[in-house]
mmCIF file of C-alpha atoms and ligand atoms in Angstrom:
data_model
loop_
_atom_site.group_PDB
_atom_site.id
_atom_site.type_symbol
_atom_site.label_atom_id
_atom_site.label_comp_id
_atom_site.label_asym_id
_atom_site.label_seq_id
_atom_site.Cartn_x
_atom_site.Cartn_y
_atom_site.Cartn_z
ATOM 1 C CA MET R 1 -141.347 44.748 46.330
ATOM 2 C CA HIS R 2 -143.097 45.276 49.697
ATOM 3 C CA HIS R 3 -141.953 47.652 52.235
ATOM 4 C CA SER R 4 -142.338 47.364 56.149
ATOM 5 C CA VAL R 5 -144.116 50.073 58.112
ATOM 6 C CA ILE R 6 -144.728 49.792 61.733
ATOM 7 C CA LYS R 7 -148.388 50.232 62.489
ATOM 8 C CA GLY R 8 -148.572 50.095 65.853
ATOM 9 C CA VAL R 9 -145.992 50.173 68.463
ATOM 10 C CA GLY R 10 -147.009 49.860 72.643
ATOM 11 C CA HIS R 11 -144.699 48.982 75.633
ATOM 12 C CA TYR R 12 -145.394 47.746 79.292
ATOM 13 C CA VAL R 13 -143.354 47.789 82.540
ATOM 14 C CA PRO R 14 -144.549 46.632 85.865
ATOM 15 C CA ASP R 15 -145.632 48.862 88.461
ATOM 16 C CA ASN R 16 -143.263 48.328 91.087
ATOM 17 C CA ILE R 17 -140.405 51.237 90.912
ATOM 18 C CA VAL R 18 -137.117 51.064 92.374
ATOM 19 C CA SER R 19 -135.224 54.049 93.341
ATOM 20 C CA ASN R 20 -131.650 54.371 93.431
ATOM 21 C CA ALA R 21 -132.097 55.158 96.944
ATOM 22 C CA ASP R 22 -134.047 51.835 97.703
ATOM 23 C CA LEU R 23 -130.767 50.050 96.341
ATOM 24 C CA GLU R 24 -128.741 51.842 98.994
ATOM 25 C CA LYS R 25 -130.638 49.989 101.101
ATOM 26 C CA LEU R 26 -129.939 46.331 99.833
ATOM 27 C CA MET R 27 -125.595 47.641 98.643
ATOM 28 C CA ASP R 28 -122.532 49.699 99.172
ATOM 29 C CA THR R 29 -123.703 52.034 96.030
ATOM 30 C CA THR R 30 -125.037 55.571 96.123
ATOM 31 C CA ASN R 31 -128.036 57.917 93.938
ATOM 32 C CA GLU R 32 -124.775 59.914 93.202
ATOM 33 C CA TRP R 33 -122.231 57.039 91.994
ATOM 34 C CA ILE R 34 -125.519 55.639 89.751
ATOM 35 C CA VAL R 35 -126.834 58.477 88.223
ATOM 36 C CA GLU R 36 -123.051 60.304 87.440
ATOM 37 C CA ARG R 37 -122.016 57.069 85.742
ATOM 38 C CA THR R 38 -125.210 55.629 84.166
ATOM 39 C CA GLY R 39 -127.320 58.471 84.199
ATOM 40 C CA ILE R 40 -130.360 56.173 85.989
ATOM 41 C CA GLU R 41 -132.783 57.127 88.746
ATOM 42 C CA GLU R 42 -135.162 54.540 88.888
ATOM 43 C CA ARG R 43 -135.936 50.978 87.045
ATOM 44 C CA CYS R 44 -138.866 48.646 87.394
ATOM 45 C CA HIS R 45 -138.749 45.668 88.663
ATOM 46 C CA VAL R 46 -141.489 42.888 88.602
ATOM 47 C CA LYS R 47 -142.484 41.791 92.424
ATOM 48 C CA ARG R 48 -141.506 38.253 93.162
ATOM 49 C CA GLY R 49 -144.470 36.350 92.762
ATOM 50 C CA SER R 50 -146.585 38.673 90.340
ATOM 51 C CA ASP R 51 -147.990 37.333 86.912
ATOM 52 C CA ASP R 52 -145.443 39.276 85.193
ATOM 53 C CA THR R 53 -143.216 37.236 83.015
ATOM 54 C CA PRO R 54 -141.111 37.995 79.795
ATOM 55 C CA SER R 55 -144.041 36.492 77.973
ATOM 56 C CA THR R 56 -146.939 38.119 79.799
ATOM 57 C CA MET R 57 -145.542 41.534 79.880
ATOM 58 C CA GLY R 58 -144.737 41.140 76.351
ATOM 59 C CA THR R 59 -147.975 40.096 75.426
ATOM 60 C CA LYS R 60 -149.477 43.091 77.332
ATOM 61 C CA ALA R 61 -147.386 45.329 75.247
ATOM 62 C CA ALA R 62 -148.345 43.669 71.963
ATOM 63 C CA ARG R 63 -152.046 44.414 72.920
ATOM 64 C CA ILE R 64 -151.230 47.954 72.876
ATOM 65 C CA ALA R 65 -149.571 47.564 69.515
ATOM 66 C CA ILE R 66 -152.193 45.527 67.907
ATOM 67 C CA GLU R 67 -154.424 48.128 69.117
ATOM 68 C CA ARG R 68 -153.013 50.994 68.035
ATOM 69 C CA ALA R 69 -152.367 49.193 64.547
ATOM 70 C CA GLY R 70 -156.503 48.988 64.751
ATOM 71 C CA LEU R 71 -155.899 45.614 64.012
ATOM 72 C CA MET R 72 -157.255 42.483 66.146
ATOM 73 C CA PRO R 73 -155.126 39.348 67.657
ATOM 74 C CA GLU R 74 -156.303 36.934 64.528
ATOM 75 C CA ASP R 75 -154.640 39.192 62.158
ATOM 76 C CA ILE R 76 -151.333 38.601 63.565
ATOM 77 C CA GLU R 77 -149.640 36.312 60.627
ATOM 78 C CA PHE R 78 -146.159 35.500 62.556
ATOM 79 C CA ILE R 79 -144.636 36.494 65.772
ATOM 80 C CA ILE R 80 -140.914 37.306 66.172
ATOM 81 C CA PHE R 81 -139.713 37.184 70.340
ATOM 82 C CA ALA R 82 -136.165 38.792 71.446
ATOM 83 C CA THR R 83 -135.443 38.198 74.934
ATOM 84 C CA LEU R 84 -132.144 37.277 77.050
ATOM 85 C CA SER R 85 -134.236 36.557 80.161
ATOM 86 C CA PRO R 86 -136.845 33.909 78.675
ATOM 87 C CA ASP R 87 -139.714 32.137 81.184
ATOM 88 C CA TYR R 88 -138.456 29.177 80.515
ATOM 89 C CA TYR R 89 -134.590 27.554 79.374
ATOM 90 C CA PHE R 90 -136.842 25.769 76.758
ATOM 91 C CA PRO R 91 -139.260 26.391 74.925
ATOM 92 C CA GLY R 92 -138.731 29.985 74.115
ATOM 93 C CA PRO R 93 -141.825 33.129 74.841
ATOM 94 C CA GLY R 94 -143.078 33.100 71.509
ATOM 95 C CA VAL R 95 -145.203 30.068 71.272
ATOM 96 C CA MET R 96 -146.383 31.793 75.020
ATOM 97 C CA VAL R 97 -147.969 35.083 73.157
ATOM 98 C CA GLN R 98 -149.217 32.992 70.906
ATOM 99 C CA GLN R 99 -151.244 30.919 73.120
ATOM 100 C CA GLN R 100 -151.873 34.095 75.422
ATOM 101 C CA LEU R 101 -152.928 36.383 72.214
ATOM 102 C CA GLY R 102 -155.545 33.744 71.851
ATOM 103 C CA ILE R 103 -154.756 33.107 68.156
ATOM 104 C CA LYS R 104 -154.250 30.371 65.928
ATOM 105 C CA GLU R 105 -151.001 27.945 65.649
ATOM 106 C CA ILE R 106 -149.208 30.924 63.500
ATOM 107 C CA GLY R 107 -145.228 30.472 63.718
ATOM 108 C CA ALA R 108 -143.448 31.756 66.790
ATOM 109 C CA LEU R 109 -139.494 32.435 66.766
ATOM 110 C CA ASP R 110 -137.296 33.681 69.162
ATOM 111 C CA VAL R 111 -134.176 36.013 68.991
ATOM 112 C CA ARG R 112 -131.316 35.313 71.388
ATOM 113 C CA ASN R 113 -129.257 38.552 70.319
ATOM 114 C CA GLN R 114 -129.533 40.586 73.783
ATOM 115 C CA CYS R 115 -129.564 44.290 73.734
ATOM 116 C CA SER R 116 -129.598 44.039 69.838
ATOM 117 C CA GLY R 117 -132.310 41.152 70.140
ATOM 118 C CA PHE R 118 -135.070 44.012 68.895
ATOM 119 C CA VAL R 119 -133.106 45.218 65.939
ATOM 120 C CA TYR R 120 -132.067 41.924 64.790
ATOM 121 C CA ALA R 121 -136.058 40.962 65.285
ATOM 122 C CA LEU R 122 -137.246 43.703 63.623
ATOM 123 C CA SER R 123 -134.529 42.695 60.447
ATOM 124 C CA VAL R 124 -136.203 39.239 60.215
ATOM 125 C CA ALA R 125 -139.728 40.539 60.203
ATOM 126 C CA ASP R 126 -138.499 42.943 57.412
ATOM 127 C CA GLN R 127 -137.566 39.875 55.601
ATOM 128 C CA PHE R 128 -140.703 38.049 55.646
ATOM 129 C CA ILE R 129 -142.395 40.962 54.362
ATOM 130 C CA LYS R 130 -140.147 41.839 51.395
ATOM 131 C CA THR R 131 -140.754 37.869 50.330
ATOM 132 C CA GLY R 132 -144.236 38.521 50.877
ATOM 133 C CA MET R 133 -144.231 35.627 52.930
ATOM 134 C CA TYR R 134 -146.464 37.653 55.455
ATOM 135 C CA LYS R 135 -148.124 40.655 55.759
ATOM 136 C CA THR R 136 -148.441 41.442 59.469
ATOM 137 C CA VAL R 137 -146.146 40.405 62.114
ATOM 138 C CA LEU R 138 -145.753 41.014 65.718
ATOM 139 C CA VAL R 139 -142.617 41.986 67.225
ATOM 140 C CA ILE R 140 -141.852 41.675 70.407
ATOM 141 C CA GLY R 141 -139.033 42.542 72.940
ATOM 142 C CA SER R 142 -139.196 41.664 76.725
ATOM 143 C CA GLU R 143 -136.783 40.844 79.861
ATOM 144 C CA LEU R 144 -137.036 40.167 83.502
ATOM 145 C CA HIS R 145 -134.149 40.762 84.825
ATOM 146 C CA SER R 146 -134.602 41.516 88.697
ATOM 147 C CA GLY R 147 -134.911 37.758 89.175
ATOM 148 C CA GLY R 148 -131.565 36.300 88.277
ATOM 149 C CA LEU R 149 -129.509 39.996 89.706
ATOM 150 C CA ASP R 150 -126.761 39.773 92.140
ATOM 151 C CA MET R 151 -128.697 42.609 94.516
ATOM 152 C CA THR R 152 -125.364 42.397 97.014
ATOM 153 C CA THR R 153 -122.366 44.690 97.020
ATOM 154 C CA ARG R 154 -120.746 42.023 95.444
ATOM 155 C CA GLY R 155 -123.327 42.343 92.143
ATOM 156 C CA ARG R 156 -123.163 46.309 92.254
ATOM 157 C CA ASN R 157 -121.662 47.060 88.934
ATOM 158 C CA VAL R 158 -124.576 45.121 87.251
ATOM 159 C CA SER R 159 -127.554 45.348 89.179
ATOM 160 C CA VAL R 160 -127.781 48.813 89.812
ATOM 161 C CA ILE R 161 -128.209 49.090 85.609
ATOM 162 C CA PHE R 162 -130.758 46.222 84.673
ATOM 163 C CA GLY R 163 -134.690 47.190 84.848
ATOM 164 C CA ASP R 164 -137.508 44.661 83.517
ATOM 165 C CA GLY R 165 -140.673 46.009 80.529
ATOM 166 C CA ALA R 166 -141.563 44.717 77.354
ATOM 167 C CA GLY R 167 -142.228 46.738 74.021
ATOM 168 C CA ALA R 168 -143.963 45.498 70.753
ATOM 169 C CA VAL R 169 -144.498 46.725 67.220
ATOM 170 C CA VAL R 170 -146.961 45.328 64.796
ATOM 171 C CA ILE R 171 -145.320 45.485 61.401
ATOM 172 C CA GLN R 172 -147.513 45.593 57.683
ATOM 173 C CA ALA R 173 -146.576 45.319 54.207
ATOM 174 C CA CYS R 174 -147.540 48.467 52.412
ATOM 175 C CA ASN R 175 -146.432 49.481 48.734
ATOM 176 C CA ASP R 176 -145.128 52.976 49.020
ATOM 177 C CA ASP R 177 -141.538 52.767 48.888
ATOM 178 C CA ARG R 178 -140.947 56.320 50.559
ATOM 179 C CA GLN R 179 -142.756 54.550 53.851
ATOM 180 C CA GLY R 180 -141.374 51.963 55.903
ATOM 181 C CA ILE R 181 -137.950 49.974 57.101
ATOM 182 C CA LEU R 182 -135.250 51.731 54.457
ATOM 183 C CA SER R 183 -132.587 49.068 55.310
ATOM 184 C CA THR R 184 -131.237 47.030 58.659
ATOM 185 C CA HIS R 185 -127.447 46.373 59.546
ATOM 186 C CA LEU R 186 -126.673 43.685 61.652
ATOM 187 C CA HIS R 187 -123.101 43.001 63.299
ATOM 188 C CA SER R 188 -121.621 40.268 65.284
ATOM 189 C CA GLU R 189 -118.126 39.879 66.968
ATOM 190 C CA GLY R 190 -117.985 36.346 68.990
ATOM 191 C CA LYS R 191 -114.183 37.006 70.559
ATOM 192 C CA HIS R 192 -115.656 39.049 73.264
ATOM 193 C CA ALA R 193 -118.844 36.939 73.596
ATOM 194 C CA GLU R 194 -117.476 36.610 77.433
ATOM 195 C CA GLU R 195 -117.126 39.968 78.301
ATOM 196 C CA LEU R 196 -121.117 40.331 79.082
ATOM 197 C CA ALA R 197 -121.820 37.246 79.545
ATOM 198 C CA LEU R 198 -124.120 34.839 81.960
ATOM 199 C CA ILE R 199 -122.212 31.736 81.774
ATOM 200 C CA GLY R 200 -123.680 29.468 84.737
ATOM 201 C CA PRO R 201 -126.758 27.855 83.118
ATOM 202 C CA ASN R 202 -124.963 26.002 80.429
ATOM 203 C CA THR R 203 -125.392 23.103 79.066
ATOM 204 C CA GLY R 204 -121.656 22.210 79.198
ATOM 205 C CA ARG R 205 -122.174 21.804 83.319
ATOM 206 C CA TRP R 206 -123.611 18.380 84.206
ATOM 207 C CA VAL R 207 -126.582 19.106 85.636
ATOM 208 C CA PRO R 208 -126.538 16.516 88.570
ATOM 209 C CA GLU R 209 -123.452 18.155 89.537
ATOM 210 C CA ILE R 210 -124.613 21.620 89.748
ATOM 211 C CA ILE R 211 -127.293 20.204 92.002
ATOM 212 C CA GLU R 212 -125.190 18.507 94.471
ATOM 213 C CA THR R 213 -122.432 21.111 94.450
ATOM 214 C CA ASN R 214 -125.408 23.949 95.261
ATOM 215 C CA ASN R 215 -122.591 26.610 95.614
ATOM 216 C CA PRO R 216 -123.701 30.008 96.914
ATOM 217 C CA GLU R 217 -120.583 31.458 96.284
ATOM 218 C CA ASP R 218 -120.942 30.728 92.618
ATOM 219 C CA ILE R 219 -120.590 33.614 90.992
ATOM 220 C CA SER R 220 -121.623 32.294 87.269
ATOM 221 C CA TYR R 221 -125.276 32.133 87.668
ATOM 222 C CA TYR R 222 -125.212 36.184 87.676
ATOM 223 C CA PRO R 223 -124.589 38.492 84.872
ATOM 224 C CA TYR R 224 -120.909 39.660 84.400
ATOM 225 C CA MET R 225 -119.896 42.556 82.561
ATOM 226 C CA ASN R 226 -116.345 43.884 81.713
ATOM 227 C CA GLY R 227 -118.211 47.656 82.077
ATOM 228 C CA ASN R 228 -115.359 49.634 80.612
ATOM 229 C CA PHE R 229 -114.122 47.244 77.627
ATOM 230 C CA VAL R 230 -117.987 47.038 77.041
ATOM 231 C CA PHE R 231 -118.324 50.852 77.335
ATOM 232 C CA ARG R 232 -115.560 51.487 74.579
ATOM 233 C CA HIS R 233 -116.626 48.836 72.043
ATOM 234 C CA ALA R 234 -120.604 50.215 72.509
ATOM 235 C CA VAL R 235 -119.349 53.733 71.527
ATOM 236 C CA THR R 236 -117.636 52.873 68.883
ATOM 237 C CA ARG R 237 -120.226 50.422 67.168
ATOM 238 C CA LEU R 238 -123.248 52.242 67.623
ATOM 239 C CA ILE R 239 -121.561 55.331 65.756
ATOM 240 C CA GLU R 240 -120.408 52.765 63.067
ATOM 241 C CA VAL R 241 -123.597 51.328 62.562
ATOM 242 C CA ILE R 242 -125.846 54.702 62.833
ATOM 243 C CA VAL R 243 -123.640 56.068 59.614
ATOM 244 C CA GLU R 244 -123.637 52.964 58.474
ATOM 245 C CA ALA R 245 -127.673 53.122 58.169
ATOM 246 C CA LEU R 246 -127.413 56.317 56.921
ATOM 247 C CA SER R 247 -125.029 56.106 54.418
ATOM 248 C CA THR R 248 -126.830 53.435 52.745
ATOM 249 C CA ASN R 249 -129.399 55.630 52.110
ATOM 250 C CA GLY R 250 -127.971 58.860 51.205
ATOM 251 C CA PHE R 251 -128.550 60.711 54.270
ATOM 252 C CA LYS R 252 -126.306 63.072 56.645
ATOM 253 C CA PRO R 253 -126.535 62.954 60.626
ATOM 254 C CA ASN R 254 -128.153 66.297 60.646
ATOM 255 C CA GLU R 255 -131.331 64.857 58.302
ATOM 256 C CA ILE R 256 -132.347 62.524 61.114
ATOM 257 C CA ASP R 257 -135.978 63.701 62.756
ATOM 258 C CA LEU R 258 -135.008 60.968 65.792
ATOM 259 C CA LEU R 259 -132.393 58.381 67.173
ATOM 260 C CA ILE R 260 -133.258 56.315 69.771
ATOM 261 C CA PRO R 261 -130.311 54.343 71.032
ATOM 262 C CA HIS R 262 -130.262 50.835 72.688
ATOM 263 C CA GLN R 263 -130.659 52.538 76.345
ATOM 264 C CA ALA R 264 -127.095 51.335 78.422
ATOM 265 C CA ASN R 265 -126.109 54.348 79.583
ATOM 266 C CA LEU R 266 -127.193 57.926 79.239
ATOM 267 C CA ARG R 267 -123.775 58.495 78.804
ATOM 268 C CA ILE R 268 -123.163 56.550 75.886
ATOM 269 C CA SER R 269 -125.955 58.024 74.068
ATOM 270 C CA GLN R 270 -124.602 61.476 75.109
ATOM 271 C CA PHE R 271 -121.525 60.510 73.429
ATOM 272 C CA VAL R 272 -122.966 59.203 70.620
ATOM 273 C CA GLN R 273 -125.005 62.733 70.248
ATOM 274 C CA LYS R 274 -121.678 64.645 70.513
ATOM 275 C CA LYS R 275 -119.627 62.432 67.872
ATOM 276 C CA LEU R 276 -122.869 63.021 65.446
ATOM 277 C CA GLU R 277 -123.587 66.499 66.554
ATOM 278 C CA LEU R 278 -127.134 65.844 67.077
ATOM 279 C CA SER R 279 -129.090 68.321 68.839
ATOM 280 C CA ASP R 280 -131.204 67.235 72.081
ATOM 281 C CA ASP R 281 -134.416 66.746 69.636
ATOM 282 C CA GLN R 282 -133.115 64.473 67.743
ATOM 283 C CA VAL R 283 -131.947 61.644 70.537
ATOM 284 C CA PHE R 284 -134.560 60.140 72.729
ATOM 285 C CA ASN R 285 -133.292 59.028 76.048
ATOM 286 C CA ASN R 286 -135.615 57.483 79.017
ATOM 287 C CA ILE R 287 -133.211 55.094 80.846
ATOM 288 C CA MET R 288 -133.383 57.486 83.564
ATOM 289 C CA LYS R 289 -136.783 55.907 84.021
ATOM 290 C CA TYR R 290 -136.319 52.215 83.299
ATOM 291 C CA GLY R 291 -132.531 51.382 83.277
ATOM 292 C CA ASN R 292 -131.337 49.079 80.903
ATOM 293 C CA THR R 293 -133.986 46.711 79.844
ATOM 294 C CA THR R 294 -132.047 45.254 76.972
ATOM 295 C CA ALA R 295 -134.079 43.832 74.043
ATOM 296 C CA ALA R 296 -137.096 45.807 75.307
ATOM 297 C CA SER R 297 -134.874 48.820 75.313
ATOM 298 C CA ILE R 298 -135.783 50.276 72.026
ATOM 299 C CA PRO R 299 -139.249 49.371 71.647
ATOM 300 C CA ILE R 300 -140.541 50.887 75.026
ATOM 301 C CA ALA R 301 -138.233 54.190 74.021
ATOM 302 C CA MET R 302 -140.020 53.885 70.258
ATOM 303 C CA SER R 303 -143.874 53.717 72.189
ATOM 304 C CA GLU R 304 -142.748 56.609 74.868
ATOM 305 C CA ALA R 305 -141.686 58.694 72.275
ATOM 306 C CA TRP R 306 -144.860 58.453 69.586
ATOM 307 C CA GLU R 307 -146.762 59.210 72.988
ATOM 308 C CA GLN R 308 -144.876 61.860 73.856
ATOM 309 C CA GLY R 309 -145.277 63.270 70.336
ATOM 310 C CA ARG R 310 -141.888 62.928 69.407
ATOM 311 C CA ILE R 311 -142.319 60.957 66.303
ATOM 312 C CA SER R 312 -144.854 61.827 63.409
ATOM 313 C CA LYS R 313 -145.404 60.521 59.868
ATOM 314 C CA GLY R 314 -142.476 60.927 57.390
ATOM 315 C CA ASP R 315 -140.313 61.596 59.875
ATOM 316 C CA LEU R 316 -136.469 59.684 59.485
ATOM 317 C CA ILE R 317 -135.710 57.449 62.658
ATOM 318 C CA CYS R 318 -132.768 55.424 63.366
ATOM 319 C CA LEU R 319 -132.334 52.479 65.709
ATOM 320 C CA ALA R 320 -129.204 51.443 66.746
ATOM 321 C CA ALA R 321 -128.166 49.047 69.276
ATOM 322 C CA PHE R 322 -125.393 47.403 70.994
ATOM 323 C CA GLY R 323 -124.456 44.766 73.406
ATOM 324 C CA SER R 324 -123.764 41.327 74.718
ATOM 325 C CA GLY R 325 -122.239 38.901 71.852
ATOM 326 C CA PHE R 326 -120.721 41.401 71.251
ATOM 327 C CA THR R 327 -123.835 42.506 68.369
ATOM 328 C CA TRP R 328 -124.728 45.475 67.331
ATOM 329 C CA ALA R 329 -127.088 46.428 64.747
ATOM 330 C CA SER R 330 -129.234 49.448 63.294
ATOM 331 C CA ALA R 331 -132.696 49.997 61.337
ATOM 332 C CA LEU R 332 -133.377 53.217 59.500
ATOM 333 C CA LEU R 333 -137.023 53.559 58.523
ATOM 334 C CA ARG R 334 -139.732 56.422 57.399
ATOM 335 C CA TRP R 335 -142.612 56.601 59.883
HETATM 336 O O1 UT7 F 401 -126.404 47.061 77.433
HETATM 337 C C1 UT7 F 401 -125.359 46.366 77.185
HETATM 338 C C2 UT7 F 401 -124.465 47.367 77.177
HETATM 339 N N1 UT7 F 401 -123.844 47.368 78.105
HETATM 340 C C3 UT7 F 401 -122.873 48.474 78.182
HETATM 341 O O2 UT7 F 401 -123.184 49.259 77.402
HETATM 342 C C4 UT7 F 401 -122.804 49.281 79.672
HETATM 343 C C5 UT7 F 401 -121.076 49.315 79.304
HETATM 344 N N2 UT7 F 401 -120.836 49.924 80.610
HETATM 345 C C6 UT7 F 401 -120.708 51.267 81.708
HETATM 346 O O3 UT7 F 401 -122.272 51.565 81.263
HETATM 347 C C7 UT7 F 401 -119.866 51.640 82.863
HETATM 348 O O4 UT7 F 401 -118.999 50.837 82.619
HETATM 349 C C8 UT7 F 401 -120.689 50.727 83.817
HETATM 350 C C9 UT7 F 401 -122.019 52.043 84.773
HETATM 351 C C10 UT7 F 401 -121.055 49.634 84.114
HETATM 352 C C11 UT7 F 401 -119.524 50.858 84.974
HETATM 353 O O5 UT7 F 401 -118.911 52.357 85.291
HETATM 354 P P1 UT7 F 401 -117.484 52.679 85.259
HETATM 355 O O6 UT7 F 401 -117.488 54.033 85.361
HETATM 356 O O7 UT7 F 401 -117.138 51.813 83.941
HETATM 357 O O8 UT7 F 401 -117.237 52.295 86.551
HETATM 358 P P2 UT7 F 401 -115.927 50.976 86.876
HETATM 359 O O9 UT7 F 401 -116.389 49.711 86.854
HETATM 360 O O10 UT7 F 401 -114.329 51.376 86.649
HETATM 361 O O11 UT7 F 401 -116.140 50.972 88.328
HETATM 362 C C12 UT7 F 401 -115.155 52.035 89.260
HETATM 363 C C13 UT7 F 401 -115.535 52.588 90.603
HETATM 364 C C14 UT7 F 401 -115.007 50.567 91.739
HETATM 365 O O12 UT7 F 401 -114.422 51.005 92.246
HETATM 366 P P3 UT7 F 401 -112.885 51.540 92.283
HETATM 367 O O13 UT7 F 401 -112.146 50.070 91.530
HETATM 368 O O14 UT7 F 401 -112.732 52.174 91.783
HETATM 369 O O15 UT7 F 401 -112.476 51.312 93.894
HETATM 370 C C15 UT7 F 401 -116.228 50.298 91.221
HETATM 371 O O16 UT7 F 401 -115.843 49.220 92.487
HETATM 372 O O17 UT7 F 401 -116.974 52.216 91.158
HETATM 373 C C16 UT7 F 401 -117.060 50.994 91.787
HETATM 374 N N3 UT7 F 401 -118.197 50.379 91.415
HETATM 375 C C17 UT7 F 401 -119.335 51.501 92.282
HETATM 376 N N4 UT7 F 401 -119.671 51.932 93.297
HETATM 377 C C18 UT7 F 401 -120.691 52.554 93.581
HETATM 378 C C19 UT7 F 401 -118.938 49.941 90.476
HETATM 379 N N5 UT7 F 401 -120.355 49.667 90.504
HETATM 380 C C20 UT7 F 401 -120.659 50.521 91.818
HETATM 381 C C21 UT7 F 401 -122.060 50.984 92.203
HETATM 382 N N6 UT7 F 401 -122.117 51.704 92.930
HETATM 383 N N7 UT7 F 401 -123.169 50.766 91.857
#
């Protein structure tokens, strides 16, 4: 059976940096509150009117990943795009990447698993490679949150957290079973779907009525999060799914070379690190600079970790995510 190896990784973030001090001018918040509760110091937001969209940012990240893999766009056989903030309600952004990369009419799949989206997408790509259906798959996580956030005091518990950006990986088939993705683990618990959700634009609402009402007080068009509830579930599920990945493959936490957790909150990563007794060298965090970029957070972090020399050939890497759904997932891989 074939194994999937990550051949190239890249990321792109918009150049408009929004600091906590910038947010203090828009809403009743403080740098101290944001840093103490989340660890976030700044995030990147797409400027209104810019060419950056989830698909164009995804394409920029993809071009870097493809080049680092030593490939050309036409070598890609299948695209998987994870996002909760697509360019359009439909079609999904995968097809736009196919067009923007200028490649032939290959398949493009969109994944809707929010913060766990990238790990879910990686798992799907891994199955295609294992069955021999494709040899080279592009996996993207990209988000544009800033255009959909309530940047007033009313929305401060959510809007200070999220940032924009994209990350991408190219995975390829390899016959060496000591390398590549060792296993992936996917979970969901739909009973908590509305604890972290954006309810407003949905097909159960009659569009003509929405247009007629046009109610500026309708906050259902902004994301809602029951922060404490989500936090408690996040730490429990992340630890569970990391241990699941390790025990499936006969490893202990101290054998992880680098854990790349979804960047939801620095306090969540620190809690997980402490419980698993991992050293600072074993965990990668960059939420301080980017905030929570949901499906993009793990590939952006992986790309930065690689650029900083924190990932070397042969390293045991664990990816773990938790988010809206609830969904949670992990992947264990040998770089
Ligand atoms: O990526 C998907 C998964 N997401 C997560 O895992 C996120 C999980 N949750 C969290 O990270 C945290 O719950 C938050 C960072 C979202 C919130 O932190 P918290 O410690 O749970 O704060 P809280 O919601 O309990 O709010 C505490 C206080 C409240 O004031 P009162 O009622 O105590 O007077 C809030 O109104 O902090 C207030 N508050 C703020 N104050 C200043 C909420 N947001 C802000 C803000 N600035 N931005």
